[in-house]
Short mmCIF file of C-alpha atoms in Angstrom, two decimals:
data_model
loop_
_atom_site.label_atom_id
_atom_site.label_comp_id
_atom_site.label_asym_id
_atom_site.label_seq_id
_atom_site.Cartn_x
_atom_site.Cartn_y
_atom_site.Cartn_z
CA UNK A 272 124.70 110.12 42.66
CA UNK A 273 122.60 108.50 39.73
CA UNK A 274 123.42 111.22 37.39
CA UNK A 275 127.13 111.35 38.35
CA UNK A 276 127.13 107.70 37.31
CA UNK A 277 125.18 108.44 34.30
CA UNK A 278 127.81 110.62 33.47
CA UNK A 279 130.70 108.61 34.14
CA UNK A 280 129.29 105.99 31.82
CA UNK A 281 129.23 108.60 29.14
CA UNK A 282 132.51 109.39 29.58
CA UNK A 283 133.71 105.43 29.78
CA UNK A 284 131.87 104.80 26.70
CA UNK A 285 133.55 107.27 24.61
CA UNK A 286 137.10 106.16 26.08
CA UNK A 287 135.63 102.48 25.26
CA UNK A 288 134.64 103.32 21.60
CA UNK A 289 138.01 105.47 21.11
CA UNK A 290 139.98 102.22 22.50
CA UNK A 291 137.86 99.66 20.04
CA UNK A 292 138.23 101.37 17.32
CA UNK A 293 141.06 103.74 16.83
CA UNK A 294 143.65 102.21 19.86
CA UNK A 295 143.24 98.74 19.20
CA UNK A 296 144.58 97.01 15.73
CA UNK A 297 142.86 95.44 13.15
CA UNK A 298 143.15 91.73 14.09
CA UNK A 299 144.88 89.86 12.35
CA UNK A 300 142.78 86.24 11.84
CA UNK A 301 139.03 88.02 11.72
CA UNK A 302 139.53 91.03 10.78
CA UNK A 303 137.69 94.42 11.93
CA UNK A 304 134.94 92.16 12.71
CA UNK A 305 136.46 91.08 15.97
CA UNK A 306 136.11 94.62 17.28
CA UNK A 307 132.42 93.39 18.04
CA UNK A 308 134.16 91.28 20.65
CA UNK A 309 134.79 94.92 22.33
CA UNK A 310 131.06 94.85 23.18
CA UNK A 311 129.66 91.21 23.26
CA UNK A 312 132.09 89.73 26.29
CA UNK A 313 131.88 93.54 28.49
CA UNK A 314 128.34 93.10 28.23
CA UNK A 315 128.06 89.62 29.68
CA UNK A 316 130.17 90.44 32.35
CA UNK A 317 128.19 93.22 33.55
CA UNK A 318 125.30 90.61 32.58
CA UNK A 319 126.79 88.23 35.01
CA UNK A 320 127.66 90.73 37.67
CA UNK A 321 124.21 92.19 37.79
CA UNK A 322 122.74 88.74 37.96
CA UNK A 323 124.91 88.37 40.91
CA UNK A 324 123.73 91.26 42.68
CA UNK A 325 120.44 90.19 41.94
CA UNK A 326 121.29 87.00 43.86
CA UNK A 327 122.12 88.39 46.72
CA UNK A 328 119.69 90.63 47.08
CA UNK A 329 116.86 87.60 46.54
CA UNK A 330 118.99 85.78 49.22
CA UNK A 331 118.68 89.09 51.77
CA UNK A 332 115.17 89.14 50.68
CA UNK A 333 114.14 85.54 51.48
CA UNK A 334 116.12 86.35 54.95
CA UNK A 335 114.70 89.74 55.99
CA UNK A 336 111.67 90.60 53.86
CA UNK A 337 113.11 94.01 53.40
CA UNK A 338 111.75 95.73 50.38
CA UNK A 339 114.84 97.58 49.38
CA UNK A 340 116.16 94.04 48.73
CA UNK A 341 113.50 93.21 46.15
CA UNK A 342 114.05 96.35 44.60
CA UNK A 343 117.73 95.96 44.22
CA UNK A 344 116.93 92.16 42.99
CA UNK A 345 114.08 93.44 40.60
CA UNK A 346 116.67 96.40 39.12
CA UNK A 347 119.38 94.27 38.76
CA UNK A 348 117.86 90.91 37.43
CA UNK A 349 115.87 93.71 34.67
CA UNK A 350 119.36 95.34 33.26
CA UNK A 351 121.05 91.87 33.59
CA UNK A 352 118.67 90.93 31.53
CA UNK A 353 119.11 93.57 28.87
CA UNK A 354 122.84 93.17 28.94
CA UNK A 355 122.41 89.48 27.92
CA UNK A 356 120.26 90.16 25.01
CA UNK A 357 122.88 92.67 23.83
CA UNK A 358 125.45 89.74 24.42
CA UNK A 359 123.43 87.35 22.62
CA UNK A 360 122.34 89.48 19.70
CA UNK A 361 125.95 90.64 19.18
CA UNK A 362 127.10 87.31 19.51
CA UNK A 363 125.00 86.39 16.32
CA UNK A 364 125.77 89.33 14.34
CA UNK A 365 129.97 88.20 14.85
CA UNK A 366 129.17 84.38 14.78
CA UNK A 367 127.42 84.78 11.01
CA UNK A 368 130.83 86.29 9.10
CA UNK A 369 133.15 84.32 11.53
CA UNK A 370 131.26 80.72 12.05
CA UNK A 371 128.95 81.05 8.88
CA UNK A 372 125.79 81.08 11.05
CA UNK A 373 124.17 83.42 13.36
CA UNK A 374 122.93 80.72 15.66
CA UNK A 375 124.36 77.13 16.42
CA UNK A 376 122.66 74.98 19.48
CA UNK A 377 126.05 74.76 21.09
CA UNK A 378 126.22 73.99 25.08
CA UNK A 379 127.81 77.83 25.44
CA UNK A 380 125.01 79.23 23.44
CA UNK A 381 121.79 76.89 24.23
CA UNK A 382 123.23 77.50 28.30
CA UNK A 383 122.98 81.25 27.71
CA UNK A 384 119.71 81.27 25.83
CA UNK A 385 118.38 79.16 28.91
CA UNK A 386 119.89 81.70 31.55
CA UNK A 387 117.82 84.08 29.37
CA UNK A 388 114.58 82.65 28.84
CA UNK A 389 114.94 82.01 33.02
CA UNK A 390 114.87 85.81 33.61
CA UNK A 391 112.31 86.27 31.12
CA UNK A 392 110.51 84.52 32.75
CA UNK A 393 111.36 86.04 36.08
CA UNK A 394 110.20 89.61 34.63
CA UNK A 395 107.04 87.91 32.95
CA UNK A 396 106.41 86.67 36.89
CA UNK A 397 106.72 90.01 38.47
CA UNK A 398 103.83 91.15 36.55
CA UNK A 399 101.88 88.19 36.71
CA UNK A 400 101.50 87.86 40.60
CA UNK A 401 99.04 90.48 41.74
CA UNK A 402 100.16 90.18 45.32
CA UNK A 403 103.20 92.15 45.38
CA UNK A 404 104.29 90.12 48.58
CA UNK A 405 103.87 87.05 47.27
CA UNK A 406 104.94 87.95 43.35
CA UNK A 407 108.37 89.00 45.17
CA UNK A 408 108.67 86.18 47.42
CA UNK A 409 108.69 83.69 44.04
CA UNK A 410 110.70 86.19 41.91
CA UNK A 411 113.79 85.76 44.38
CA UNK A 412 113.06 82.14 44.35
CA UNK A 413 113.63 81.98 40.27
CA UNK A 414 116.05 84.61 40.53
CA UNK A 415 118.33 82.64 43.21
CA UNK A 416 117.65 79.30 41.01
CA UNK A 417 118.27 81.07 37.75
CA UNK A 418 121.83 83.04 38.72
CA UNK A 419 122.80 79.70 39.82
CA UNK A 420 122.87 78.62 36.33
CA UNK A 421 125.68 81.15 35.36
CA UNK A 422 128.48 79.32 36.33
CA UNK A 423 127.42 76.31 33.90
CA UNK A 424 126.93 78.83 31.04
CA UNK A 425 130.41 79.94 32.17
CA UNK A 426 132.18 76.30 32.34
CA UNK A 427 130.08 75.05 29.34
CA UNK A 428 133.07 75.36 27.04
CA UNK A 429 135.38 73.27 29.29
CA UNK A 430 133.04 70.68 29.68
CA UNK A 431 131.10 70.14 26.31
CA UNK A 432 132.41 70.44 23.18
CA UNK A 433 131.61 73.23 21.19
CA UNK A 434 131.72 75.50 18.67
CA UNK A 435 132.01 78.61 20.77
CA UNK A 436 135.67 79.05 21.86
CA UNK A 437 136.91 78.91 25.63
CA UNK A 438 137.49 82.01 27.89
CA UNK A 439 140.42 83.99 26.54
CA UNK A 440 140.69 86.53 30.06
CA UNK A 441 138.06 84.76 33.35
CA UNK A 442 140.25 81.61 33.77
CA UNK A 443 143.81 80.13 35.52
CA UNK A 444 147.06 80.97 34.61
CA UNK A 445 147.88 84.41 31.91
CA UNK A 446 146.66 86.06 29.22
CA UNK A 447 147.94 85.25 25.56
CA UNK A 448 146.37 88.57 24.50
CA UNK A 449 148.12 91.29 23.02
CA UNK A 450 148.16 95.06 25.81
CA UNK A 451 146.27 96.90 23.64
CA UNK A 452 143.48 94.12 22.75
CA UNK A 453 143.56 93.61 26.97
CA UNK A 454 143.10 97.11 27.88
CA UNK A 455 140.10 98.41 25.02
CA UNK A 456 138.29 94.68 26.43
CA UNK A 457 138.68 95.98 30.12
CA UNK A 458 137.86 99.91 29.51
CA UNK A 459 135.10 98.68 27.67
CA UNK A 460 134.14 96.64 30.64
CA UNK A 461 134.53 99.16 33.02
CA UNK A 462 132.30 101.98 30.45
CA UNK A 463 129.23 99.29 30.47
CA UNK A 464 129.68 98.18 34.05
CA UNK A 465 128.73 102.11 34.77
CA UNK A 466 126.16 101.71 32.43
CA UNK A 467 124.76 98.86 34.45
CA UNK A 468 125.05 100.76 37.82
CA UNK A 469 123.54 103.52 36.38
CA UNK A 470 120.94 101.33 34.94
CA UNK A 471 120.37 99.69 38.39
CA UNK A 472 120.35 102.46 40.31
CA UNK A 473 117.70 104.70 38.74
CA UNK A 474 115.70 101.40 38.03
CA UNK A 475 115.50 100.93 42.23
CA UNK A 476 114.68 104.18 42.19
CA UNK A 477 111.81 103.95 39.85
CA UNK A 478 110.90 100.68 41.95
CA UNK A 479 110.68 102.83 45.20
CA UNK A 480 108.83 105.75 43.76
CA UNK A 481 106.23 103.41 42.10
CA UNK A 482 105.50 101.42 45.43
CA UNK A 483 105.44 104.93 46.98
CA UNK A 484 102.85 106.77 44.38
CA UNK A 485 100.51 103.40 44.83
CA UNK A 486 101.07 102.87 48.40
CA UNK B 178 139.30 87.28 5.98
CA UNK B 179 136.91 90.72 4.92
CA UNK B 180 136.19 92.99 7.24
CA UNK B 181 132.98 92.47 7.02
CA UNK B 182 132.01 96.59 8.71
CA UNK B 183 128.44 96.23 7.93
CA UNK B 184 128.29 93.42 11.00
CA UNK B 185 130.20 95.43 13.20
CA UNK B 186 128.11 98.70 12.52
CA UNK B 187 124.69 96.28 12.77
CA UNK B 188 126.19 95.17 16.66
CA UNK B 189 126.97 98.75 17.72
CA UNK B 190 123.92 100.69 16.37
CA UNK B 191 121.38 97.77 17.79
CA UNK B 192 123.48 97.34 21.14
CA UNK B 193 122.64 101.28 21.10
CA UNK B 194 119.07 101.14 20.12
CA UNK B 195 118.64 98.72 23.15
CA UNK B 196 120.47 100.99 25.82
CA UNK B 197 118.80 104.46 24.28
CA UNK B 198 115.77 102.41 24.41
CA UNK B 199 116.18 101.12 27.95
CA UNK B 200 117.64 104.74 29.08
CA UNK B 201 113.95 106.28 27.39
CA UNK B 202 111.95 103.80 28.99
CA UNK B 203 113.30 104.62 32.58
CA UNK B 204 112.49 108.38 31.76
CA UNK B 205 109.30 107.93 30.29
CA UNK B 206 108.26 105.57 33.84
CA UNK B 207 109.88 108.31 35.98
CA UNK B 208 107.99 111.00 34.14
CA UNK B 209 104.50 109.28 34.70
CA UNK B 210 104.82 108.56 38.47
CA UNK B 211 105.36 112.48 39.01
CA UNK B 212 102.39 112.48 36.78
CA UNK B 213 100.55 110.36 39.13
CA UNK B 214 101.76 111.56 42.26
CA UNK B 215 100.51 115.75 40.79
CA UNK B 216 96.91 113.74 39.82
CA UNK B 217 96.71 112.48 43.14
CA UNK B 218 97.89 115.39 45.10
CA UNK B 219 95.09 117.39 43.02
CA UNK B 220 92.24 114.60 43.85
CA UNK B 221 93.49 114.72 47.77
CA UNK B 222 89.90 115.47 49.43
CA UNK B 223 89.95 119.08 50.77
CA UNK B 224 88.86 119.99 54.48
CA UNK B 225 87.78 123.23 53.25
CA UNK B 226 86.28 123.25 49.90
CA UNK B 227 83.43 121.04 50.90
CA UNK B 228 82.81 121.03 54.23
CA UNK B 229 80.13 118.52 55.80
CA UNK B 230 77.62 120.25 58.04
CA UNK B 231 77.31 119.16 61.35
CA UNK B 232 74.80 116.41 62.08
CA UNK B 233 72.94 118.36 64.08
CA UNK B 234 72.55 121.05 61.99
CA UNK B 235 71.79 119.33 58.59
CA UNK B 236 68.02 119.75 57.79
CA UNK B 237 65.42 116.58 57.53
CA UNK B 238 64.68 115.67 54.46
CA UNK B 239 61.16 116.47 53.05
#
């Protein structure tokens, strides 16, 4: 199952590469630099999805105590993780040609780099606590409190003013996108969201074969 | 406005150092549990190899 889904995100990333950069035109106000957009928003949506997942798994946690849970949580709060540094490093490398500097302490951009630091932090704690128990009991607590911070990094652009422009697809009413600019954005999506299963699921299985090997 | 390819090549190749990295890292921790489960499974005390004499039977020291 993990390796079909390894596979499958092989295949999604070509398609996703083949749609960024030969499907979809040049654009017409940045240039080829937008095509970076092909990458940065996919990856904090799978960012935000996993984050989610790891929500609801520290929730199930708190509930039951069951130690698939935690694993799930751990797995999915790690590749969240690693998706938002890909969104935030991208994000710089686009903002510096487009806005003139990689980094501006806007509310979209100093709400993401908190979201991050949070689940730093929440990977730094996993470590730190010796008791597993105990180290997993307060990881779900920080991992609950910092997923609930995604829908302010989300809504930051509606209500702050900033630099960093406002959803063009996750909000009400349609699209003002062009079809083919729509569909390499949501194959792209769909290639890195099987990344991030992937991801997840062989880092639970890791998880479970490391608490097995020191049980 | 320029292109500007150098920025989009610098996005792709490091958002693909970070997932090849992340992809190694999961193979290289996968690779030493195995190790540690073969070390353990070879350090598993043996009923055979050394087996303790019977009270009884063991001789007073001198």
């Amino acid at each position: 199952m993990v390796k079909v889904l390894g596979w499958l995100a092989v295949v999604g990333i070509a398609a996703g590469l083949t749609m960024g950069f030969a499907v979809a035109p040049r654009e017409v106000t940045q240039g080829n630099v937008q095509r970076i957009m092909y990458l940065h928003v996919p990856a904090v949506w799978v960012a935000y999805l996993a984050f989610i997942v790891g929500f609801v798994a520290s929730v199930v946690y708190l509930a039951r105590r069951r130690d698939t849970a935690d694993r799930l949580a751990h797995a999915a709060c790690e590749v969240g993780t690693v998706f938002l540094g890909v969104n935030i490093a991208t994000g710089a490398i686009w903002g510096k040609p487009t806005w003139g500097t990689w980094w501006t302490w806007d509310a979209r951009l100093t709400s993401v780099a908190v979201v991050f630091v949070m689940f730093l932090a929440y990977l730094l704690l996993r470590q730190a606590v010796e008791d597993p128990e105990r180290g997993a009991r307060y990881a779900a607590v920080l991992g609950i409190v910092a997923a609930l911070n995604i829908p302010l990094v989300h809504f930051s652009v509606y209500w702050w003013r900033t630099l960093h422009q406002p959803p063009s697809l996750l909000k009400p009413g349609t699209s003002a996108m062009p079809p083919s600019i729509l569909a390499a954005l949501l194959i792209n999506f769909a290639a890195l969201a099987l990344l991030g299963a992937y991801f997840i699921a062989r880092r639970a299985r890791v998880l479970a074969a490391e608490a097995e090997a020191l049980a | 406005m320029p292109d500007n390819w150098s920025f989009v090549a610098a996005a792709y190749g490091l958002a693909a150092i970070v997932f090849l990295g992340y992809w190694r890292r999961l193979g290289t921790k996968e690779r030493e549990i195995t190790a540690l489960r073969a070390d353990r499974g070879s350090h598993q005390p043996s009923r055979t190899a050394h087996p303790r004499p019977e009270a009884g039977s063991r001789a007073p020291l001198q």
